[in-house]
Coordinates of C-alpha atoms and ligand atoms in Angstrom, one line a residue:
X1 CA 25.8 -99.2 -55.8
X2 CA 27.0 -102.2 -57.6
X3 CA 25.9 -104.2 -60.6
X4 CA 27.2 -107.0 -62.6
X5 CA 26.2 -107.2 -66.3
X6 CA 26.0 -110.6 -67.4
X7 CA 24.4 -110.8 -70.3
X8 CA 21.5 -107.9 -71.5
X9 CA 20.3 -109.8 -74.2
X10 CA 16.7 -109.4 -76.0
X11 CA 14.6 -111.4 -74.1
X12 CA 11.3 -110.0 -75.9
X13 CA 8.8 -111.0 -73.4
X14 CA 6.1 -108.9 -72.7
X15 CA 6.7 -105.7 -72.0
X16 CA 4.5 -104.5 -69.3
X17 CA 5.1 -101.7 -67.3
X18 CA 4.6 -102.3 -63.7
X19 CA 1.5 -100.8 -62.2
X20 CA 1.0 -99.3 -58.8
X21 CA -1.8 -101.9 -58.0
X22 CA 1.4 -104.6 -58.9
X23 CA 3.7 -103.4 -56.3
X24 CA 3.0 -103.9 -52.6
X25 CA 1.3 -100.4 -51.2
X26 CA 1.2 -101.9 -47.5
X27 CA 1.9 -98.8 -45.6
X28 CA 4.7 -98.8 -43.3
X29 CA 3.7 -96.6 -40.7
X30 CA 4.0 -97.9 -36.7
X31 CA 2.6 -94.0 -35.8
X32 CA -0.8 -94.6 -33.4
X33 CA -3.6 -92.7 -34.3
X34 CA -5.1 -93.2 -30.9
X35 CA -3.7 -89.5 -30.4
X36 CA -5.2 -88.1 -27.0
X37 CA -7.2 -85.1 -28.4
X38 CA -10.5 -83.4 -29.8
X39 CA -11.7 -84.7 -33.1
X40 CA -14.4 -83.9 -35.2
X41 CA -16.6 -87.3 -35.7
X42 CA -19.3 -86.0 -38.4
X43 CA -21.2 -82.7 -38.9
X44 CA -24.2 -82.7 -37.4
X45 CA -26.4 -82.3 -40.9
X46 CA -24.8 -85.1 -42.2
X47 CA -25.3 -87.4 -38.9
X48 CA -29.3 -86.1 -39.2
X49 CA -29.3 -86.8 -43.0
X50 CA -27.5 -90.6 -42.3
X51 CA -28.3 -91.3 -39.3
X52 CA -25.6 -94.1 -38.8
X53 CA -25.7 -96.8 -37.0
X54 CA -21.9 -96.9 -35.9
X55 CA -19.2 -94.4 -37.3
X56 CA -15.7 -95.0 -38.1
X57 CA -13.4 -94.1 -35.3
X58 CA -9.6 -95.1 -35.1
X59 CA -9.4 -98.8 -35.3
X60 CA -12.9 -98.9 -34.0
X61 CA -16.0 -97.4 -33.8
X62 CA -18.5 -95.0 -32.1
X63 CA -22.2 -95.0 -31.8
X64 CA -24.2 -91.4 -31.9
X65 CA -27.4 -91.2 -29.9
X66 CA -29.6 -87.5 -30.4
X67 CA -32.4 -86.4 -27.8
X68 CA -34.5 -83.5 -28.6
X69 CA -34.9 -80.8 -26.2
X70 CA -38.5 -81.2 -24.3
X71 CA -38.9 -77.3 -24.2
X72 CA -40.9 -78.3 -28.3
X73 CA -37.2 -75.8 -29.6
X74 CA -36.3 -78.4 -31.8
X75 CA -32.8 -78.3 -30.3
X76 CA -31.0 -81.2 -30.7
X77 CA -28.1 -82.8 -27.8
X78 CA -26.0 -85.7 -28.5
X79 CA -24.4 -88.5 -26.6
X80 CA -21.3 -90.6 -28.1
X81 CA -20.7 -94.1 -27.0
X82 CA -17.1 -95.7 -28.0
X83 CA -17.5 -98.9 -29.0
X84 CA -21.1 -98.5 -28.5
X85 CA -20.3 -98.4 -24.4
X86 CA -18.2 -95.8 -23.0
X87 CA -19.8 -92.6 -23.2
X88 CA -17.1 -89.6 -24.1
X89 CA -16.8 -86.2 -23.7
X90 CA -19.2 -84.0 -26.4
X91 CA -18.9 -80.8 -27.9
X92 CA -21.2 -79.3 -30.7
X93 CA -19.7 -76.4 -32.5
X94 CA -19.5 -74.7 -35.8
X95 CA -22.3 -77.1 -36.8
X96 CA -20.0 -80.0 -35.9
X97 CA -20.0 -82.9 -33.4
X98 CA -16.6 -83.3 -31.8
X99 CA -15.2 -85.5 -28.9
X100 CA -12.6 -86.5 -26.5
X101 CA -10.3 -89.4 -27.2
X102 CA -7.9 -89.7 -24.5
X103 CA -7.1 -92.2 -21.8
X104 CA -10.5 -90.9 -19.7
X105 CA -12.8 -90.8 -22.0
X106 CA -15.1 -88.4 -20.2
X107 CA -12.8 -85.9 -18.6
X108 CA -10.5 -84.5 -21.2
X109 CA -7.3 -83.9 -20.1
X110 CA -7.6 -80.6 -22.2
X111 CA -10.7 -78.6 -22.4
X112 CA -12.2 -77.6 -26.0
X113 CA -9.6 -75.4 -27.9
X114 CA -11.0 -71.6 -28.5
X115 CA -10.9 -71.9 -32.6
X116 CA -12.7 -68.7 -33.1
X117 CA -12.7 -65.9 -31.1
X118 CA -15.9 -64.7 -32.1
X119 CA -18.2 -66.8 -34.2
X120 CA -20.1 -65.5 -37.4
X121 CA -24.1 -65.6 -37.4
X122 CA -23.5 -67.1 -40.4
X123 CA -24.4 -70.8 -41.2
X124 CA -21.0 -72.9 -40.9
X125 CA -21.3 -75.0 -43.8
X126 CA -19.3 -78.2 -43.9
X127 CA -17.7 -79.6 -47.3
X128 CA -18.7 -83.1 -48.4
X129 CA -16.0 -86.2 -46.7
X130 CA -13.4 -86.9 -48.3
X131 CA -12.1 -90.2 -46.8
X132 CA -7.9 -91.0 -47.5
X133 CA -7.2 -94.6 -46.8
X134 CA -3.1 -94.6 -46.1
X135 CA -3.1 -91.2 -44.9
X136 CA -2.4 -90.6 -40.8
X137 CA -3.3 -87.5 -39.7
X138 CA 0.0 -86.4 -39.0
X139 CA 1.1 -86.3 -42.9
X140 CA -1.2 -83.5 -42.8
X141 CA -0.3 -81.4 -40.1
X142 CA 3.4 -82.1 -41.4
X143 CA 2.4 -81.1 -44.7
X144 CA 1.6 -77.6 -43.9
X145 CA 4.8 -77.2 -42.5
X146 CA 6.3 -78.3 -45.4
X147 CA 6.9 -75.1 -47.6
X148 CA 9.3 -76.9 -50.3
X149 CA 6.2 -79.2 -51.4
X150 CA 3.5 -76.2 -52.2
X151 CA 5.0 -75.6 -56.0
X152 CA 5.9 -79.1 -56.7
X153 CA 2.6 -81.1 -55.6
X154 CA -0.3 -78.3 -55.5
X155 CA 1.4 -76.6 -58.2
X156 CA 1.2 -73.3 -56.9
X157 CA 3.1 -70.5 -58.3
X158 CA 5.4 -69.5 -55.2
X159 CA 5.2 -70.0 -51.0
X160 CA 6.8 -69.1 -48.1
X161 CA 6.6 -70.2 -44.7
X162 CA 7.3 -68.2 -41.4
X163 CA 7.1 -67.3 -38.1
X164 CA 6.9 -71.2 -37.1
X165 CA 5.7 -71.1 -33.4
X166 CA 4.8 -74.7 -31.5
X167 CA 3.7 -74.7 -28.1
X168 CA 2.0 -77.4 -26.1
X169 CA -1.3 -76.8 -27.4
X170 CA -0.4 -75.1 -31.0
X171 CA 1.7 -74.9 -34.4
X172 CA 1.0 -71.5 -35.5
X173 CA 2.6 -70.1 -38.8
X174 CA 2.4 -67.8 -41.7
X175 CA 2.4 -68.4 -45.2
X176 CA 2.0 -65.8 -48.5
X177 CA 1.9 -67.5 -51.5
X178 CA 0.3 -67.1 -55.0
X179 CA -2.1 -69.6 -55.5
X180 CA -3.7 -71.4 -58.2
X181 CA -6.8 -73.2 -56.8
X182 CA -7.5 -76.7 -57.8
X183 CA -4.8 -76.8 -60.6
X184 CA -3.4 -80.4 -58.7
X185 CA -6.3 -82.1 -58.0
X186 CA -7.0 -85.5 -59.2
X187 CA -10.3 -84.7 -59.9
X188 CA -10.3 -84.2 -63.9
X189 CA -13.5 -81.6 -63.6
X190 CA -11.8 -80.1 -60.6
X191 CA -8.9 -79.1 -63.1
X192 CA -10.8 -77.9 -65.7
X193 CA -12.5 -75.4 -63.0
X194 CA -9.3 -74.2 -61.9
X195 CA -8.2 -72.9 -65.1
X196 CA -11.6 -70.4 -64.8
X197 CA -10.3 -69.3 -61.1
X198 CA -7.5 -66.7 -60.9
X199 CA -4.4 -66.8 -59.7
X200 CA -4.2 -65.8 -56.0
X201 CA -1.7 -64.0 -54.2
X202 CA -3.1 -65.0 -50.4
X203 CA -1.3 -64.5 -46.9
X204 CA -2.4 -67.5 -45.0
X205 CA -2.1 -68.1 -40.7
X206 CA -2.8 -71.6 -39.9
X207 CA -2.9 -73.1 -36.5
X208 CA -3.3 -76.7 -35.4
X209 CA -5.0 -77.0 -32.2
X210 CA -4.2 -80.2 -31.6
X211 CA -3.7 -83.2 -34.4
X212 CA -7.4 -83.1 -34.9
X213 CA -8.0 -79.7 -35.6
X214 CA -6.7 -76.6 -38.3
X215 CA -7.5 -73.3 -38.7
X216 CA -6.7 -72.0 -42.0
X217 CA -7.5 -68.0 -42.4
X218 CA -7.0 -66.1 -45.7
X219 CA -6.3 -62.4 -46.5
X220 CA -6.4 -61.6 -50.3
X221 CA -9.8 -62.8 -51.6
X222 CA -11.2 -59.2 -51.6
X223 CA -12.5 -57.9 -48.3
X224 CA -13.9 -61.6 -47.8
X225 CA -13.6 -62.7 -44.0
X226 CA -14.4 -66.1 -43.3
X227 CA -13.4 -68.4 -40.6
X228 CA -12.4 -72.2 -42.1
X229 CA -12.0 -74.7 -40.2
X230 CA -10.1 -78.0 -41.6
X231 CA -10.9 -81.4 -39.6
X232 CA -9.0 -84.3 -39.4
X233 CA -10.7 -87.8 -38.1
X234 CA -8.7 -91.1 -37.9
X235 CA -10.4 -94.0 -39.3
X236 CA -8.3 -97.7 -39.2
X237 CA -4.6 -97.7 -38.6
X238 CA -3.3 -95.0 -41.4
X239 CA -6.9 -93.9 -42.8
X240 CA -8.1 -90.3 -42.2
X241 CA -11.0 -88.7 -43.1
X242 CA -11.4 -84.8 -43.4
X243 CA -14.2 -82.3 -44.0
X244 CA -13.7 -78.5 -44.3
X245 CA -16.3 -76.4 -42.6
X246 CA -16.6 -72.6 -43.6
X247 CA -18.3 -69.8 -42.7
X248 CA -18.1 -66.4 -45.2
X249 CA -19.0 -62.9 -42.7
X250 CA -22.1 -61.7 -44.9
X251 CA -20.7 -58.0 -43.7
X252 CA -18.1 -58.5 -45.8
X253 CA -18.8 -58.3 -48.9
X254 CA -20.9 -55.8 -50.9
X255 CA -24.7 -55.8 -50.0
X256 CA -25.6 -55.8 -53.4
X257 CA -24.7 -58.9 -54.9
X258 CA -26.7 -60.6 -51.9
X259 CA -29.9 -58.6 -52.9
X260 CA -29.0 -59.7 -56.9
X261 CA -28.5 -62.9 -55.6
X262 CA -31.6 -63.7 -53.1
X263 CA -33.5 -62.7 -56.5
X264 CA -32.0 -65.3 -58.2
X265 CA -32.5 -67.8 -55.4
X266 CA -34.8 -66.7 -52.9
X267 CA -34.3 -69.6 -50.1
X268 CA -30.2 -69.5 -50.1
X269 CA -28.1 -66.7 -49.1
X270 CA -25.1 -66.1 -51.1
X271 CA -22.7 -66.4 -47.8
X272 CA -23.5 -70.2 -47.9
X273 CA -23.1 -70.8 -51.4
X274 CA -19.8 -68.9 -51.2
X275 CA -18.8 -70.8 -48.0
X276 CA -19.6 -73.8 -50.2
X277 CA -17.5 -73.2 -53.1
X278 CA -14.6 -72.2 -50.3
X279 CA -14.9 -75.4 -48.7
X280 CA -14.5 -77.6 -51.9
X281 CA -11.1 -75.1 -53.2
X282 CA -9.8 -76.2 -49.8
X283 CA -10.6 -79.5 -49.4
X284 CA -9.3 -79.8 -53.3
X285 CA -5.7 -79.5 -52.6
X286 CA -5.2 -82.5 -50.8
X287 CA -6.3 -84.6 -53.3
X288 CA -2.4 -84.6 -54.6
X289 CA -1.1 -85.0 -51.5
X290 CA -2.4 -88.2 -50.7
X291 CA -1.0 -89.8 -53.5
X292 CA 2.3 -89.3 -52.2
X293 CA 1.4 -89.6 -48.5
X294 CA -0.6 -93.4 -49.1
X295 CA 3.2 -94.3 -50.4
X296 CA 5.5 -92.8 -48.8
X297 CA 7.8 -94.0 -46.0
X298 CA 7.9 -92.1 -43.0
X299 CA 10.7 -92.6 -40.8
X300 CA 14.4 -91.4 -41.1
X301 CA 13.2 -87.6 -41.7
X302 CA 16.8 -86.2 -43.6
X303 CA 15.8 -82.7 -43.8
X304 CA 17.7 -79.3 -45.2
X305 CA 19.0 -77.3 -43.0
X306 CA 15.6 -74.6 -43.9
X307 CA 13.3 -77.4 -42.6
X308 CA 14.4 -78.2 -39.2
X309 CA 11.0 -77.0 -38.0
X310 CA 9.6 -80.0 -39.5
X311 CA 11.1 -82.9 -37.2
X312 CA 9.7 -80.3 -34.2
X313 CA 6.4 -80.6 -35.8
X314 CA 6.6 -84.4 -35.6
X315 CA 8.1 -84.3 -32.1
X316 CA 4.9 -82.5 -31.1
X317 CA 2.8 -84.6 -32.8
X318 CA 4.2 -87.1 -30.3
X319 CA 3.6 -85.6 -27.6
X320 CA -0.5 -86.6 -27.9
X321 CA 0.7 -90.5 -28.4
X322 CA -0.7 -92.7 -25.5
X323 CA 1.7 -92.1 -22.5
X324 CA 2.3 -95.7 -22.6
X325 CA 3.3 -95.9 -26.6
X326 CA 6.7 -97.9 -27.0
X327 CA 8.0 -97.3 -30.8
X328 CA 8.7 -100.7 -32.3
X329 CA 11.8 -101.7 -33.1
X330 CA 12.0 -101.4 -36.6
X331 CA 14.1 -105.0 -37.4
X332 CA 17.0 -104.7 -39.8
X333 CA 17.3 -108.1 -42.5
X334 CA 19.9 -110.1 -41.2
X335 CA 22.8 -110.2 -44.0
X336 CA 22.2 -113.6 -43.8
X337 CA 18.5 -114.2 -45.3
X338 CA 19.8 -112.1 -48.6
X339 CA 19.8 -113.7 -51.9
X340 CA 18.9 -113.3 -55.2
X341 CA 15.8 -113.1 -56.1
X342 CA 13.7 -111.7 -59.8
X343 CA 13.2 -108.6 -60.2
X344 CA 12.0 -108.4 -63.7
X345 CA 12.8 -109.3 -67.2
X346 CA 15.5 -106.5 -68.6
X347 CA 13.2 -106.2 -72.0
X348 CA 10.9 -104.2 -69.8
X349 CA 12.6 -101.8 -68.3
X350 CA 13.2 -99.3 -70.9
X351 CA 14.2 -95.5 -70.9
X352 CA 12.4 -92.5 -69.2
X353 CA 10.1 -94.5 -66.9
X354 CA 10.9 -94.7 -63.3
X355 CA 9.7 -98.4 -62.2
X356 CA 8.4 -99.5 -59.6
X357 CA 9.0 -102.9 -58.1
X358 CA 7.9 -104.7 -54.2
X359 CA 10.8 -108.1 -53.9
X360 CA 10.5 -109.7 -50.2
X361 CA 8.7 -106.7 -49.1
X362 CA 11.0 -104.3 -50.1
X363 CA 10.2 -101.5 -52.5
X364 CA 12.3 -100.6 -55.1
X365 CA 12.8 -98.7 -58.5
X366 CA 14.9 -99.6 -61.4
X367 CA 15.8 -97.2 -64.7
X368 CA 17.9 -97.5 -67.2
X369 CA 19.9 -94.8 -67.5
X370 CA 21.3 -92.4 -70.3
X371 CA 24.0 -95.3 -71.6
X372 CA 21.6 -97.7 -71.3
X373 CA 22.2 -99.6 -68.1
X374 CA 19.9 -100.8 -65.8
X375 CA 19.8 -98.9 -62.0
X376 CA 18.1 -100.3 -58.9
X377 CA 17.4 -98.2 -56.2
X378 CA 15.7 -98.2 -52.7
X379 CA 12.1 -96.5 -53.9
X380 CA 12.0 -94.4 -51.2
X381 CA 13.7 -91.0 -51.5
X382 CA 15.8 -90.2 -48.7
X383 CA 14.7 -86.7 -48.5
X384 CA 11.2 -86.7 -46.9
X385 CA 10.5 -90.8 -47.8
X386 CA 8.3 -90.4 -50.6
X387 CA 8.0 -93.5 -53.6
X388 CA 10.0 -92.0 -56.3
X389 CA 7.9 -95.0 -58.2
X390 CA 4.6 -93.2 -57.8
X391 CA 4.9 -89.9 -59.7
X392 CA 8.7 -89.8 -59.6
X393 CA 9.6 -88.4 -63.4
X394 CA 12.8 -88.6 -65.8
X395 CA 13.8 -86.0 -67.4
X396 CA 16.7 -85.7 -69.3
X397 CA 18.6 -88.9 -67.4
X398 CA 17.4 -87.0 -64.0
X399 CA 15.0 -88.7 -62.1
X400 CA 13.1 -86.0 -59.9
X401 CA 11.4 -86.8 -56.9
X402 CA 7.1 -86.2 -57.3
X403 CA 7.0 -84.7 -53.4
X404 CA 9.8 -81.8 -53.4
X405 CA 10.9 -82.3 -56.8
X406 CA 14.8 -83.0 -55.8
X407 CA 16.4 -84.5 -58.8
X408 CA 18.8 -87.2 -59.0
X409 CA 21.5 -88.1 -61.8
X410 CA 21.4 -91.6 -63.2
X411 CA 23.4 -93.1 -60.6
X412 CA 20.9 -91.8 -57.8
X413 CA 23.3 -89.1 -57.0
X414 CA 21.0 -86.2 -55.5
X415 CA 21.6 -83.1 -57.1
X416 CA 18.7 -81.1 -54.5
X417 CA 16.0 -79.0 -55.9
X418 CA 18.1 -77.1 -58.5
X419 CA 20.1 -79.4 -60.1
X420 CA 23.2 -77.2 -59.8
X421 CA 23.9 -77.3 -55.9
X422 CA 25.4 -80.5 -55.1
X423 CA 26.6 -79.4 -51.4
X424 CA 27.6 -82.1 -48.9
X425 CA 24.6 -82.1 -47.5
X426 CA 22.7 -83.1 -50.5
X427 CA 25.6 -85.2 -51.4
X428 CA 24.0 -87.2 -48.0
X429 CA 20.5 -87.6 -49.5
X430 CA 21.9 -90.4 -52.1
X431 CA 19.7 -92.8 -53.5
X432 CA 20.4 -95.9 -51.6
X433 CA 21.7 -98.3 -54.5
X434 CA 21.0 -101.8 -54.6
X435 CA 22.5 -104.9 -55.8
X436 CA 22.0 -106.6 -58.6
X437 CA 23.0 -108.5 -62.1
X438 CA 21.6 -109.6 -65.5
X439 CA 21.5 -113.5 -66.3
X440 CA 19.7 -114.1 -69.4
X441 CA 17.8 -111.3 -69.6
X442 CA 16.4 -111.8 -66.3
X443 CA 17.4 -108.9 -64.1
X444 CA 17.8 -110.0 -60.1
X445 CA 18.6 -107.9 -57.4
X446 CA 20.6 -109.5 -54.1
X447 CA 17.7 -108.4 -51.3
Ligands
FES1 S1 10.8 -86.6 -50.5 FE1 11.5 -84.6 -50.8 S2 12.4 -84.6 -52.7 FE2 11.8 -86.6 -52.4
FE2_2 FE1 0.0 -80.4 -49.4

């Protein structure tokens, strides 16, 4: 990087301290979420509870149509009309409605995955929506293949990932970890509940079937089986929204706390309330996720050499793009157009905050470092691409990284996840320095 102090001097304006709603958030992101797949659209209690005119559906919409069954059963069908015209492909299952996306809308190029071998009797009881607006359904099915991110972002106490296996249809893999639920949640009452839950020491399988589509099954909660189901729905460009459905096996725990409880509440069994509660731990933890993935940059993946799995996840993730999907050509800034422009006033930037900045639509970050001089960086790290402006700390002149919690010095030097294991190939995940000088307290940068 290169700077040239003119003159720092005290410019006292006012000091205010960028905001994220300052800097552009325009997510850079040229992924299609037309994926050609089986998604989840709504469950069905919440389509009879709503009864919606249109739904959300990748940059469009879908209308919902239900016929009762004539035989008086009270059975319910449903018929799904993209766009409110072309009828698609329909499956209801685990108290869901999913369908077909794909370039034939009615004949799925891929028939229903089996999800469950076996399903409970139990009701399958879906959590509330939660909707993430910069969020593409890939980040998530990246994310759990991402083992380095489990301690840093959910704030769990250990994890480790294994037995990665991706075929055409599937990502399967295995995870123990010790878990404490909720602990990273946004959600100020979600926090305080977690400090009442106890630490878990959980071995996890999870499989994608499919973008759309996660199993998640736990052993370590007791005898407890339960069969969870995690779905993923694209809304707009980069939106997704996501419910957890659960069902608990009511052989599988002790017959006596349902009796205690039916006294308690006569008209709900305890497998529901617990499938409940299950569904809302779950759908919890990506609360902190999506504060990094709504800012993050997504392209030039530089991964350790323990992570290689992950650009096979996102190769597979391809594979359900349109068969006629071109990548754009992502458009360098001719040397040319550069000059200097404002970046802020030096009086502002002041020790221990990383800030964040958007100059000609390019995001950046400036500190001041341990000697007191002002650093301006690309604010992307070049790890995993996540906004070391948003969550990115200071400690100590280090600044570390909110998504894997790599540090780097105060000259953007990476120094990886331990601070003391600067190899080569961390010395290649650099902060990207960028140009800039100080003219009467006015800080520019050359972009
Ligand atoms: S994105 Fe992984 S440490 Fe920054
Ligand atoms: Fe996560």
């Amino acid at each position: 990087m290169s700077g040239a102090d003119s003159s720092e001097n005290s410019d006292q304006s006012s000091s205010s301290i960028p905001v994220l709603s300052d800097v552009s958030r325009q997510r850079i992101d040229a992924r299609p979420q037309r994926m050609n797949t089986w998604f989840n659209l709504i469950p069905v209690k919440k389509f009879e509870d709503t009864q919606p005119a249109k739904l959300l559906f990748l940059d469009s919409f879908v209308t919902v149509q239900s016929t009762e069954a004539k035989d008086g059963s009270g059975e319910k069908s449903y018929s799904v009309f993209f766009e409110g015209q072309h009828e698609m492909s329909v499956v209801v299952k685990y108290s869901l409605i999913f369908v077909w996306y794909g370039d034939d809308l009615l004949t799925p190029d891929r028939p229903f995955p089996v999800i469950f071998e076996k399903p409970f009797t139990s009701k399958y009881v879906s959590s509330k929506v939660s909707q993430f607006d910069k969020t593409h359904i890939m980040d998530f099915v990246e994310n759990g293949s991402d083992n380095l991110h489990f301690e840093k972002v959910h704030l769990w106490n250990s994890s480790k990932l294994y037995d990665h296996v991706i075929s055409e249809e599937t990502i399967t893999l295995k995870q123990d970890a010790a878990i404490n639920y909720g602990a990273s949640t946004t959600d100020l009452k979600g926090r305080i509940i977690s400090k009442f839950v106890p630490l878990l020491n959980l071995h996890h399988d999870f499989v994608y079937h499919g973008p759309g589509l996660a199993t998640v099954s736990a052993e370590g909660i007791g005898n407890l089986e339960f069969h969870s189901l995690v779905s993923l729905t694209p809304e707009g460009d980069h939106g997704t929204r996501l419910y957890v459905t659960i069902a608990v096996d009511p052989e599988t725990f002790p017959k006596w706390a349902e009796r205690i409880f039916s006294w308690v509440s006569p008209k709900t069994a305890l497998c529901d309330v617990l499938a409940a509660i299950l569904a809302n731990f779950v759908q919890n933890e990506f609360h902190a996720d999506s504060v990094i993935w709504a800012n993050k940059r997504f392209q030039d993946l530089k991964l350790l050499p323990v992570e290689k799995h992950l650009a096979d996840v996102r190769r597979w993730g391809e594979t359900f793009y349109p068969k006629d999907f071109v990548p754009p050509v992502v458009e360098e800034k001719s040397p040319d157009l550069r000059q200097w422009e404002y970046l802020d006033d030096a009086a502002n930037i002041k020790e221990g905050i990383v800030y964040p900045y958007s100059v000609s639509n390019e995001a950046l970050v400036a500190i001041k470092n341990a000697h007191g001089e002002i650093r301006v960086f690309d604010a992307y790290c070049p790890h995993q691409g996540a906004h070391l402006g948003c969550g990115g700390e200071i400690t100590e002149d280090r600044i570390q990284c909110p998504f894997h919690g790599f540090y780097f010095d105060g000259e953007g030097r990476c120094l990886g996840p331990s601070e003391t294991n600067r190899t080569n190939f961390i010395s290649e995940l650099d902060m990207t320095g960028i140009k800039y000088r100080i003219e009467d307290g006015r800080v520019e940068v050359f972009i």
